[in-house]
mmCIF file of C-alpha atoms in Angstrom:
data_model
loop_
_atom_site.group_PDB
_atom_site.id
_atom_site.type_symbol
_atom_site.label_atom_id
_atom_site.label_comp_id
_atom_site.label_asym_id
_atom_site.label_seq_id
_atom_site.Cartn_x
_atom_site.Cartn_y
_atom_site.Cartn_z
ATOM 1 C CA UNK C 1 -16.102 -13.611 6.053
ATOM 2 C CA UNK C 2 -14.773 -10.510 4.347
ATOM 3 C CA UNK C 3 -13.811 -10.128 0.707
ATOM 4 C CA UNK C 4 -13.545 -6.702 -0.867
ATOM 5 C CA UNK C 5 -12.723 -5.442 -4.305
ATOM 6 C CA UNK C 6 -10.563 -2.385 -4.030
ATOM 7 C CA UNK C 7 -12.423 -0.769 -6.888
ATOM 8 C CA UNK C 8 -15.847 -1.548 -5.465
ATOM 9 C CA UNK C 9 -17.682 1.744 -5.113
ATOM 10 C CA UNK C 10 -20.242 0.301 -2.715
ATOM 11 C CA UNK C 11 -18.667 0.739 0.701
ATOM 12 C CA UNK C 12 -15.282 1.916 1.832
ATOM 13 C CA UNK C 13 -12.449 0.093 0.105
ATOM 14 C CA UNK C 14 -9.997 -1.581 2.452
ATOM 15 C CA UNK C 15 -6.507 -0.209 2.655
ATOM 16 C CA UNK C 16 -4.051 -2.030 0.452
ATOM 17 C CA UNK C 17 -0.398 -1.506 1.399
ATOM 18 C CA UNK C 18 1.617 0.285 -1.271
ATOM 19 C CA UNK C 19 4.156 -2.529 -1.484
ATOM 20 C CA UNK C 20 1.326 -4.958 -2.282
ATOM 21 C CA UNK C 21 0.010 -2.742 -5.077
ATOM 22 C CA UNK C 22 3.482 -2.296 -6.522
ATOM 23 C CA UNK C 23 4.105 -6.025 -6.414
ATOM 24 C CA UNK C 24 1.006 -6.478 -8.558
ATOM 25 C CA UNK C 25 2.230 -3.708 -10.894
ATOM 26 C CA UNK C 26 5.308 -5.823 -11.548
ATOM 27 C CA UNK C 27 3.124 -8.913 -11.969
ATOM 28 C CA UNK C 28 0.862 -7.108 -14.426
ATOM 29 C CA UNK C 29 3.824 -5.940 -16.525
ATOM 30 C CA UNK C 30 5.273 -9.461 -16.494
ATOM 31 C CA UNK C 31 1.930 -10.912 -17.611
ATOM 32 C CA UNK C 32 1.841 -8.487 -20.532
ATOM 33 C CA UNK C 33 5.458 -9.273 -21.491
ATOM 34 C CA UNK C 34 4.772 -13.020 -21.326
ATOM 35 C CA UNK C 35 1.642 -12.566 -23.419
ATOM 36 C CA UNK C 36 3.740 -10.821 -26.095
ATOM 37 C CA UNK C 37 6.638 -13.299 -25.681
ATOM 38 C CA UNK C 38 8.979 -10.408 -24.816
ATOM 39 C CA UNK C 39 11.739 -10.217 -22.227
ATOM 40 C CA UNK C 40 11.606 -7.657 -19.422
ATOM 41 C CA UNK C 41 13.767 -7.111 -16.364
ATOM 42 C CA UNK C 42 12.367 -5.807 -13.110
ATOM 43 C CA UNK C 43 14.689 -3.322 -11.450
ATOM 44 C CA UNK C 44 14.975 -1.393 -8.170
ATOM 45 C CA UNK C 45 12.060 -1.054 -5.751
ATOM 46 C CA UNK C 46 10.308 -4.287 -4.912
ATOM 47 C CA UNK C 47 12.616 -6.137 -7.306
ATOM 48 C CA UNK C 48 15.781 -5.071 -5.490
ATOM 49 C CA UNK C 49 17.720 -7.790 -3.688
ATOM 50 C CA UNK C 50 16.714 -7.032 -0.067
ATOM 51 C CA UNK C 51 20.246 -7.651 1.191
ATOM 52 C CA UNK C 52 21.663 -4.728 -0.814
ATOM 53 C CA UNK C 53 19.924 -1.942 1.129
ATOM 54 C CA UNK C 54 17.796 -3.503 3.890
ATOM 55 C CA UNK C 55 14.506 -1.718 4.497
ATOM 56 C CA UNK C 56 14.744 0.512 1.419
ATOM 57 C CA UNK C 57 11.320 1.974 0.550
ATOM 58 C CA UNK C 58 9.822 2.469 -2.900
ATOM 59 C CA UNK C 59 6.831 4.117 -4.485
ATOM 60 C CA UNK C 60 6.545 2.649 -7.990
ATOM 61 C CA UNK C 61 7.499 -0.321 -10.139
ATOM 62 C CA UNK C 62 10.403 -0.083 -12.589
ATOM 63 C CA UNK C 63 10.588 -2.384 -15.594
ATOM 64 C CA UNK C 64 13.321 -2.381 -18.248
ATOM 65 C CA UNK C 65 12.673 -3.613 -21.796
ATOM 66 C CA UNK C 66 14.690 -3.904 -24.970
ATOM 67 C CA UNK C 67 14.341 -0.578 -26.826
ATOM 68 C CA UNK C 68 12.715 -2.194 -29.865
ATOM 69 C CA UNK C 69 10.031 -3.826 -27.676
ATOM 70 C CA UNK C 70 8.991 -0.793 -25.723
ATOM 71 C CA UNK C 71 6.338 0.631 -28.045
ATOM 72 C CA UNK C 72 4.406 -2.625 -28.320
ATOM 73 C CA UNK C 73 4.644 -3.143 -24.548
ATOM 74 C CA UNK C 74 3.368 0.348 -23.975
ATOM 75 C CA UNK C 75 0.462 -0.175 -26.324
ATOM 76 C CA UNK C 76 -0.493 -3.477 -24.716
ATOM 77 C CA UNK C 77 -0.273 -2.053 -21.187
ATOM 78 C CA UNK C 78 -2.587 0.783 -22.201
ATOM 79 C CA UNK C 79 -5.078 -1.829 -23.310
ATOM 80 C CA UNK C 80 -5.124 -3.328 -19.807
ATOM 81 C CA UNK C 81 -6.008 -0.397 -17.601
ATOM 82 C CA UNK C 82 -2.645 1.379 -17.568
ATOM 83 C CA UNK C 83 -2.888 5.088 -18.399
ATOM 84 C CA UNK C 84 0.135 6.863 -19.841
ATOM 85 C CA UNK C 85 0.882 9.918 -17.719
ATOM 86 C CA UNK C 86 4.355 10.840 -18.964
ATOM 87 C CA UNK C 87 6.076 9.708 -22.145
ATOM 88 C CA UNK C 88 9.765 9.114 -22.761
ATOM 89 C CA UNK C 89 10.737 12.476 -24.175
ATOM 90 C CA UNK C 90 9.384 14.324 -21.168
ATOM 91 C CA UNK C 91 10.118 11.870 -18.361
ATOM 92 C CA UNK C 92 13.602 13.139 -17.483
ATOM 93 C CA UNK C 93 16.761 14.628 -18.961
ATOM 94 C CA UNK C 94 17.760 11.119 -19.956
ATOM 95 C CA UNK C 95 14.441 10.498 -21.767
ATOM 96 C CA UNK C 96 14.629 6.975 -20.413
ATOM 97 C CA UNK C 97 11.211 5.963 -19.165
ATOM 98 C CA UNK C 98 7.480 6.371 -19.606
ATOM 99 C CA UNK C 99 5.247 6.494 -16.543
ATOM 100 C CA UNK C 100 1.903 4.720 -16.406
ATOM 101 C CA UNK C 101 -0.746 4.616 -13.716
ATOM 102 C CA UNK C 102 -3.274 1.900 -12.869
ATOM 103 C CA UNK C 103 -6.211 2.470 -10.567
ATOM 104 C CA UNK C 104 -5.432 -0.665 -8.502
ATOM 105 C CA UNK C 105 -1.698 -1.170 -8.944
ATOM 106 C CA UNK C 106 -0.340 2.373 -8.808
ATOM 107 C CA UNK C 107 2.616 3.660 -10.824
ATOM 108 C CA UNK C 108 4.837 1.854 -13.304
ATOM 109 C CA UNK C 109 7.944 3.223 -15.015
ATOM 110 C CA UNK C 110 8.675 1.449 -18.281
ATOM 111 C CA UNK C 111 12.333 1.990 -19.179
ATOM 112 C CA UNK C 112 13.698 1.811 -22.691
ATOM 113 C CA UNK C 113 17.146 2.850 -21.420
ATOM 114 C CA UNK C 114 18.787 2.537 -18.038
ATOM 115 C CA UNK C 115 20.652 5.863 -17.748
ATOM 116 C CA UNK C 116 24.377 5.280 -17.591
ATOM 117 C CA UNK C 117 24.291 1.662 -18.774
ATOM 118 C CA UNK C 118 25.544 0.818 -22.257
ATOM 119 C CA UNK C 119 27.385 0.743 -24.559
ATOM 120 C CA UNK C 120 23.967 0.777 -26.233
ATOM 121 C CA UNK C 121 20.613 0.305 -24.509
ATOM 122 C CA UNK C 122 20.142 -3.046 -26.285
ATOM 123 C CA UNK C 123 23.630 -4.260 -25.339
ATOM 124 C CA UNK C 124 23.062 -3.229 -21.721
ATOM 125 C CA UNK C 125 19.788 -5.156 -21.633
ATOM 126 C CA UNK C 126 21.420 -8.241 -23.129
ATOM 127 C CA UNK C 127 24.293 -8.165 -20.618
ATOM 128 C CA UNK C 128 21.847 -7.891 -17.726
ATOM 129 C CA UNK C 129 19.542 -10.523 -19.204
ATOM 130 C CA UNK C 130 22.399 -12.982 -19.652
ATOM 131 C CA UNK C 131 22.925 -13.198 -15.894
ATOM 132 C CA UNK C 132 19.363 -12.724 -14.749
ATOM 133 C CA UNK C 133 17.813 -14.270 -11.669
ATOM 134 C CA UNK C 134 14.153 -14.697 -10.816
ATOM 135 C CA UNK C 135 12.142 -13.447 -7.902
ATOM 136 C CA UNK C 136 8.430 -13.584 -7.117
ATOM 137 C CA UNK C 137 6.569 -10.267 -7.265
ATOM 138 C CA UNK C 138 2.814 -10.122 -6.824
ATOM 139 C CA UNK C 139 2.778 -13.908 -6.941
ATOM 140 C CA UNK C 140 4.424 -14.033 -10.382
ATOM 141 C CA UNK C 141 7.976 -15.082 -11.252
ATOM 142 C CA UNK C 142 9.844 -12.071 -12.598
ATOM 143 C CA UNK C 143 13.337 -11.765 -14.067
ATOM 144 C CA UNK C 144 15.763 -9.461 -12.236
ATOM 145 C CA UNK C 145 19.445 -8.620 -12.834
ATOM 146 C CA UNK C 146 22.095 -10.394 -10.778
ATOM 147 C CA UNK C 147 22.759 -8.964 -7.315
ATOM 148 C CA UNK C 148 25.998 -7.240 -8.359
ATOM 149 C CA UNK C 149 24.392 -5.800 -11.497
ATOM 150 C CA UNK C 150 21.545 -4.523 -9.320
ATOM 151 C CA UNK C 151 24.133 -2.776 -7.153
ATOM 152 C CA UNK C 152 25.497 -0.941 -10.215
ATOM 153 C CA UNK C 153 22.005 0.060 -11.375
ATOM 154 C CA UNK C 154 21.238 1.416 -7.920
ATOM 155 C CA UNK C 155 24.485 3.410 -7.885
ATOM 156 C CA UNK C 156 23.786 4.850 -11.345
ATOM 157 C CA UNK C 157 20.345 5.875 -10.099
ATOM 158 C CA UNK C 158 21.879 7.501 -7.005
ATOM 159 C CA UNK C 159 24.447 9.254 -9.205
ATOM 160 C CA UNK C 160 21.774 11.311 -10.906
ATOM 161 C CA UNK C 161 19.819 11.926 -7.710
ATOM 162 C CA UNK C 162 21.449 15.267 -6.970
ATOM 163 C CA UNK C 163 22.559 14.146 -3.520
ATOM 164 C CA UNK C 164 19.121 13.240 -2.191
ATOM 165 C CA UNK C 165 19.242 11.440 1.179
ATOM 166 C CA UNK C 166 17.910 8.149 -0.185
ATOM 167 C CA UNK C 167 20.572 8.085 -2.903
ATOM 168 C CA UNK C 168 23.309 8.935 -0.429
ATOM 169 C CA UNK C 169 22.157 6.081 1.797
ATOM 170 C CA UNK C 170 22.214 3.736 -1.207
ATOM 171 C CA UNK C 171 25.783 4.788 -2.015
ATOM 172 C CA UNK C 172 26.839 4.242 1.571
ATOM 173 C CA UNK C 173 25.252 0.773 1.761
ATOM 174 C CA UNK C 174 26.161 -0.533 -1.670
ATOM 175 C CA UNK C 175 29.563 1.056 -2.255
ATOM 176 C CA UNK C 176 31.208 3.041 0.527
ATOM 177 C CA UNK C 177 30.810 0.453 3.262
ATOM 178 C CA UNK C 178 30.879 -2.585 0.980
ATOM 179 C CA UNK C 179 33.600 -5.211 1.428
ATOM 180 C CA UNK C 180 36.454 -5.203 -1.104
ATOM 181 C CA UNK C 181 35.230 -8.272 -2.969
ATOM 182 C CA UNK C 182 31.790 -6.722 -3.531
ATOM 183 C CA UNK C 183 33.387 -3.494 -4.765
ATOM 184 C CA UNK C 184 35.549 -5.468 -7.171
ATOM 185 C CA UNK C 185 32.476 -7.241 -8.585
ATOM 186 C CA UNK C 186 30.692 -3.908 -8.921
ATOM 187 C CA UNK C 187 33.633 -2.460 -10.850
ATOM 188 C CA UNK C 188 33.523 -5.487 -13.176
ATOM 189 C CA UNK C 189 29.861 -4.769 -13.912
ATOM 190 C CA UNK C 190 30.624 -1.070 -14.430
ATOM 191 C CA UNK C 191 33.060 -2.135 -17.145
ATOM 192 C CA UNK C 192 30.634 -4.634 -18.668
ATOM 193 C CA UNK C 193 27.943 -1.980 -18.851
ATOM 194 C CA UNK C 194 30.299 0.739 -20.075
ATOM 195 C CA UNK C 195 29.025 2.720 -17.103
ATOM 196 C CA UNK C 196 32.224 4.598 -16.287
ATOM 197 C CA UNK C 197 30.744 8.068 -16.833
ATOM 198 C CA UNK C 198 27.785 7.692 -14.487
ATOM 199 C CA UNK C 199 29.858 5.731 -11.997
ATOM 200 C CA UNK C 200 32.453 8.525 -11.902
ATOM 201 C CA UNK C 201 29.859 10.569 -9.984
ATOM 202 C CA UNK C 202 30.052 7.952 -7.223
ATOM 203 C CA UNK C 203 33.862 7.985 -7.158
ATOM 204 C CA UNK C 204 34.072 11.782 -7.395
ATOM 205 C CA UNK C 205 35.892 11.719 -10.722
ATOM 206 C CA UNK C 206 33.171 13.083 -13.028
ATOM 207 C CA UNK C 207 35.261 16.086 -14.072
ATOM 208 C CA UNK C 208 37.770 13.737 -15.698
ATOM 209 C CA UNK C 209 35.073 13.151 -18.357
ATOM 210 C CA UNK C 210 34.551 16.750 -19.502
ATOM 211 C CA UNK C 211 35.023 15.772 -23.142
ATOM 212 C CA UNK C 212 32.233 13.210 -23.059
ATOM 213 C CA UNK C 213 29.066 14.502 -24.843
ATOM 214 C CA UNK C 214 26.987 13.260 -21.898
ATOM 215 C CA UNK C 215 29.214 14.900 -19.262
ATOM 216 C CA UNK C 216 26.891 17.884 -18.827
ATOM 217 C CA UNK C 217 23.862 15.629 -18.391
ATOM 218 C CA UNK C 218 25.536 13.903 -15.450
ATOM 219 C CA UNK C 219 26.932 17.142 -14.077
ATOM 220 C CA UNK C 220 23.489 18.752 -14.004
ATOM 221 C CA UNK C 221 21.806 15.571 -12.719
ATOM 222 C CA UNK C 222 24.301 15.071 -9.919
ATOM 223 C CA UNK C 223 25.032 18.667 -8.909
ATOM 224 C CA UNK C 224 21.890 20.495 -9.995
ATOM 225 C CA UNK C 225 21.327 23.283 -12.505
ATOM 226 C CA UNK C 226 18.687 25.457 -14.102
ATOM 227 C CA UNK C 227 16.213 24.258 -16.723
ATOM 228 C CA UNK C 228 18.371 26.026 -19.257
ATOM 229 C CA UNK C 229 21.428 24.038 -18.091
ATOM 230 C CA UNK C 230 19.381 20.844 -18.335
ATOM 231 C CA UNK C 231 18.169 21.459 -21.886
ATOM 232 C CA UNK C 232 21.603 22.556 -23.037
ATOM 233 C CA UNK C 233 23.011 19.294 -21.619
ATOM 234 C CA UNK C 234 20.310 17.302 -23.425
ATOM 235 C CA UNK C 235 21.135 18.959 -26.720
ATOM 236 C CA UNK C 236 24.853 18.291 -26.238
ATOM 237 C CA UNK C 237 24.247 14.635 -25.323
ATOM 238 C CA UNK C 238 21.873 13.983 -28.250
ATOM 239 C CA UNK C 239 23.755 12.180 -30.966
ATOM 240 C CA UNK C 240 23.576 13.767 -34.392
ATOM 241 C CA UNK C 241 22.156 17.010 -35.706
ATOM 242 C CA UNK C 242 18.667 15.615 -36.192
ATOM 243 C CA UNK C 243 18.414 14.311 -32.624
ATOM 244 C CA UNK C 244 19.802 17.583 -31.257
ATOM 245 C CA UNK C 245 17.252 19.553 -33.230
ATOM 246 C CA UNK C 246 14.459 17.348 -31.895
ATOM 247 C CA UNK C 247 15.570 17.877 -28.302
ATOM 248 C CA UNK C 248 15.896 21.610 -28.835
ATOM 249 C CA UNK C 249 12.411 21.748 -30.296
ATOM 250 C CA UNK C 250 10.975 19.859 -27.341
ATOM 251 C CA UNK C 251 12.591 22.269 -24.927
ATOM 252 C CA UNK C 252 9.988 24.840 -25.867
ATOM 253 C CA UNK C 253 7.101 22.455 -26.385
ATOM 254 C CA UNK C 254 4.652 21.774 -23.632
ATOM 255 C CA UNK C 255 4.258 18.386 -22.036
ATOM 256 C CA UNK C 256 0.525 18.045 -22.429
ATOM 257 C CA UNK C 257 0.555 14.664 -20.684
ATOM 258 C CA UNK C 258 2.237 16.189 -17.648
ATOM 259 C CA UNK C 259 -0.127 19.130 -17.640
ATOM 260 C CA UNK C 260 -3.069 16.745 -17.705
ATOM 261 C CA UNK C 261 -1.655 14.948 -14.679
ATOM 262 C CA UNK C 262 -1.023 18.156 -12.779
ATOM 263 C CA UNK C 263 -4.469 19.556 -13.556
ATOM 264 C CA UNK C 264 -6.206 16.208 -13.054
ATOM 265 C CA UNK C 265 -8.295 16.676 -16.205
ATOM 266 C CA UNK C 266 -7.741 17.219 -19.920
ATOM 267 C CA UNK C 267 -6.080 20.570 -20.429
ATOM 268 C CA UNK C 268 -7.624 23.337 -22.457
ATOM 269 C CA UNK C 269 -5.982 24.972 -25.438
ATOM 270 C CA UNK C 270 -5.619 28.173 -23.403
ATOM 271 C CA UNK C 271 -3.682 26.318 -20.671
ATOM 272 C CA UNK C 272 -1.353 24.720 -23.195
ATOM 273 C CA UNK C 273 -0.642 28.105 -24.727
ATOM 274 C CA UNK C 274 -0.083 29.639 -21.283
ATOM 275 C CA UNK C 275 2.350 26.876 -20.340
ATOM 276 C CA UNK C 276 4.132 27.223 -23.675
ATOM 277 C CA UNK C 277 5.064 30.786 -22.849
ATOM 278 C CA UNK C 278 5.561 30.267 -19.138
ATOM 279 C CA UNK C 279 8.075 27.415 -19.402
ATOM 280 C CA UNK C 280 10.913 29.163 -21.222
ATOM 281 C CA UNK C 281 10.270 32.185 -19.006
ATOM 282 C CA UNK C 282 10.638 29.979 -15.929
ATOM 283 C CA UNK C 283 13.943 28.661 -17.249
ATOM 284 C CA UNK C 284 15.115 32.203 -17.877
ATOM 285 C CA UNK C 285 14.111 33.330 -14.382
ATOM 286 C CA UNK C 286 16.047 30.440 -12.853
ATOM 287 C CA UNK C 287 19.109 31.239 -14.945
ATOM 288 C CA UNK C 288 18.969 34.917 -13.990
ATOM 289 C CA UNK C 289 18.414 34.055 -10.347
ATOM 290 C CA UNK C 290 21.450 31.837 -10.307
ATOM 291 C CA UNK C 291 23.606 34.421 -12.056
ATOM 292 C CA UNK C 292 22.661 37.183 -9.615
ATOM 293 C CA UNK C 293 23.131 34.770 -6.688
ATOM 294 C CA UNK C 294 26.599 33.887 -7.942
ATOM 295 C CA UNK C 295 27.488 37.546 -8.122
ATOM 296 C CA UNK C 296 26.764 38.128 -4.456
ATOM 297 C CA UNK E 1 -0.315 -33.364 -1.951
ATOM 298 C CA UNK E 2 -2.870 -31.706 -4.192
ATOM 299 C CA UNK E 3 -5.046 -28.800 -3.132
ATOM 300 C CA UNK E 4 -8.779 -28.745 -3.814
ATOM 301 C CA UNK E 5 -8.433 -25.676 -6.032
ATOM 302 C CA UNK E 6 -5.622 -24.109 -8.006
ATOM 303 C CA UNK E 7 -4.785 -20.524 -8.774
ATOM 304 C CA UNK E 8 -4.742 -19.774 -12.541
ATOM 305 C CA UNK E 9 -1.603 -18.255 -14.064
ATOM 306 C CA UNK E 10 -3.418 -15.005 -14.726
ATOM 307 C CA UNK E 11 -3.992 -14.413 -11.041
ATOM 308 C CA UNK E 12 -1.440 -12.926 -8.656
ATOM 309 C CA UNK E 13 -1.513 -13.620 -4.917
ATOM 310 C CA UNK E 14 0.266 -11.881 -2.056
ATOM 311 C CA UNK E 15 -0.079 -12.616 1.647
ATOM 312 C CA UNK E 16 0.033 -9.464 3.756
ATOM 313 C CA UNK E 17 2.762 -8.753 6.285
ATOM 314 C CA UNK E 18 0.284 -9.612 9.075
ATOM 315 C CA UNK E 19 -0.039 -13.129 7.654
ATOM 316 C CA UNK E 20 -3.828 -12.908 7.946
ATOM 317 C CA UNK E 21 -4.779 -10.918 4.862
ATOM 318 C CA UNK E 22 -4.597 -12.290 1.326
ATOM 319 C CA UNK E 23 -4.506 -9.971 -1.685
ATOM 320 C CA UNK E 24 -5.613 -11.489 -4.960
ATOM 321 C CA UNK E 25 -5.340 -9.693 -8.317
ATOM 322 C CA UNK E 26 -6.673 -10.629 -11.726
ATOM 323 C CA UNK E 27 -3.858 -10.043 -14.190
ATOM 324 C CA UNK E 28 -3.070 -7.970 -16.023
ATOM 325 C CA UNK E 29 -5.846 -5.447 -15.388
ATOM 326 C CA UNK E 30 -7.319 -6.119 -11.932
ATOM 327 C CA UNK E 31 -9.465 -5.889 -9.965
ATOM 328 C CA UNK E 32 -7.603 -6.416 -6.738
ATOM 329 C CA UNK E 33 -9.522 -8.397 -4.127
ATOM 330 C CA UNK E 34 -8.745 -8.307 -0.411
ATOM 331 C CA UNK E 35 -9.547 -11.373 1.655
ATOM 332 C CA UNK E 36 -9.665 -10.941 5.417
ATOM 333 C CA UNK E 37 -10.615 -13.158 8.363
ATOM 334 C CA UNK E 38 -12.517 -16.314 7.396
ATOM 335 C CA UNK E 39 -12.212 -15.423 3.695
ATOM 336 C CA UNK E 40 -8.417 -15.579 3.980
ATOM 337 C CA UNK E 41 -8.620 -18.888 5.870
ATOM 338 C CA UNK E 42 -10.858 -20.411 3.204
ATOM 339 C CA UNK E 43 -8.548 -19.214 0.421
ATOM 340 C CA UNK E 44 -5.489 -20.681 2.119
ATOM 341 C CA UNK E 45 -7.066 -24.063 2.890
ATOM 342 C CA UNK E 46 -8.736 -24.360 -0.517
ATOM 343 C CA UNK E 47 -5.646 -23.497 -2.561
ATOM 344 C CA UNK E 48 -2.627 -24.417 -0.440
ATOM 345 C CA UNK E 49 -3.620 -27.237 1.903
ATOM 346 C CA UNK E 50 -4.355 -30.848 0.919
ATOM 347 C CA UNK E 51 -7.733 -31.335 -0.756
ATOM 348 C CA UNK E 52 -8.727 -33.976 1.752
ATOM 349 C CA UNK E 53 -10.382 -32.380 4.746
ATOM 350 C CA UNK E 54 -10.039 -28.751 3.675
ATOM 351 C CA UNK E 55 -13.505 -27.856 4.946
ATOM 352 C CA UNK E 56 -12.737 -29.462 8.295
ATOM 353 C CA UNK E 57 -9.575 -27.375 8.609
ATOM 354 C CA UNK E 58 -11.539 -24.212 7.853
ATOM 355 C CA UNK E 59 -14.032 -25.153 10.552
ATOM 356 C CA UNK E 60 -11.297 -25.771 13.116
ATOM 357 C CA UNK E 61 -9.571 -22.493 12.208
ATOM 358 C CA UNK E 62 -12.732 -20.493 12.891
ATOM 359 C CA UNK E 63 -13.788 -22.595 15.908
ATOM 360 C CA UNK E 64 -17.088 -23.839 14.523
ATOM 361 C CA UNK E 65 -18.466 -27.286 13.615
ATOM 362 C CA UNK E 66 -17.846 -28.247 9.986
ATOM 363 C CA UNK E 67 -21.569 -28.579 9.360
ATOM 364 C CA UNK E 68 -22.025 -24.909 10.300
ATOM 365 C CA UNK E 69 -19.440 -23.528 7.915
ATOM 366 C CA UNK E 70 -19.217 -25.874 4.932
ATOM 367 C CA UNK E 71 -22.150 -24.409 2.966
ATOM 368 C CA UNK E 72 -20.840 -20.855 3.344
ATOM 369 C CA UNK E 73 -17.276 -21.894 2.554
ATOM 370 C CA UNK E 74 -18.339 -23.764 -0.573
ATOM 371 C CA UNK E 75 -20.492 -20.834 -1.702
ATOM 372 C CA UNK E 76 -17.565 -18.499 -1.198
ATOM 373 C CA UNK E 77 -15.245 -20.692 -3.260
ATOM 374 C CA UNK E 78 -17.908 -20.949 -5.954
ATOM 375 C CA UNK E 79 -17.881 -17.143 -6.084
ATOM 376 C CA UNK E 80 -14.088 -17.152 -6.410
ATOM 377 C CA UNK E 81 -14.453 -19.645 -9.283
ATOM 378 C CA UNK E 82 -17.008 -17.429 -10.972
ATOM 379 C CA UNK E 83 -14.568 -14.512 -10.756
ATOM 380 C CA UNK E 84 -11.868 -16.672 -12.331
ATOM 381 C CA UNK E 85 -9.652 -16.446 -9.255
ATOM 382 C CA UNK E 86 -9.495 -20.206 -8.574
ATOM 383 C CA UNK E 87 -10.305 -23.365 -10.497
ATOM 384 C CA UNK E 88 -11.200 -26.840 -9.241
ATOM 385 C CA UNK E 89 -8.302 -29.257 -9.557
#
């Protein structure tokens, strides 16, 4: 008879498949949401309808919450063994998710926004919630978007993937080779989620949206760019002077959480200062490198 | 059909792809427990099969007389109860 705790220090822990750990990450997040009587939707990864992209791998759990619920969810998760390793402002250009890590369940991305879905984050959540389905993850019933809505979310994710092979495969499976009726349903969801800008990356029509404040964000995300390009796009996409100023200020601040993760220990004041000066310099080097490369 | 034990709502269960390993997690914070071999058989018969004759089914699954395995199986389930992973029905 063999029963092992994975966190038992006495003896070698048995191997637990990643997909099992991630399933429990979803289950843990659902337990916390239920405990707080809040709604969450489980997206991508283990929550993805397996018929959309058969055999698609994943490495973390993604959970979407209403924007106003995110802080309390985050706080509660941190009280149950989840460590915050990257907060919203520093997670990506879209500032959409916080990343947490649990010693048994692995990584969890808590989304307050699904990049590309709108017209507001709350409206996007409500539209997805209205047509939710349920699936069992880690032995717990979890709410997921409808299959067609999942297809749109996957395409929006691929759109900002910069042409990575996994994203290209997703586009091929979900859109390019999809039957006409599925494509028509996807287009309906694109309209419902006001997702035309992000979706234009998939259809190759992004440049028709040059006047959109978020155009540069999607251009850089889908085609690549320097750090300077990325921060400039963030400033342009931020709504209002105050938000723009906040983004601009962050562009020269140091992500202490990220540094802690990279170093594997609390960072020293000296390291924070060093990173503060190194980061803008890195952006400048990339910009100069690109300019000289373009001149060749 | 009622099983001899039930799994509380704050416990997540996943059966491995091999069908012979059971992963059990206390929610929301862990720990994660891995049940292999006879432990997985006991879990399955105690929580998913009918209550009547669950010890006999464990014995048949491991190829031993019921008298040989029942004490160990009951002790194991008592340990699961103590960890809050199952409850008597």
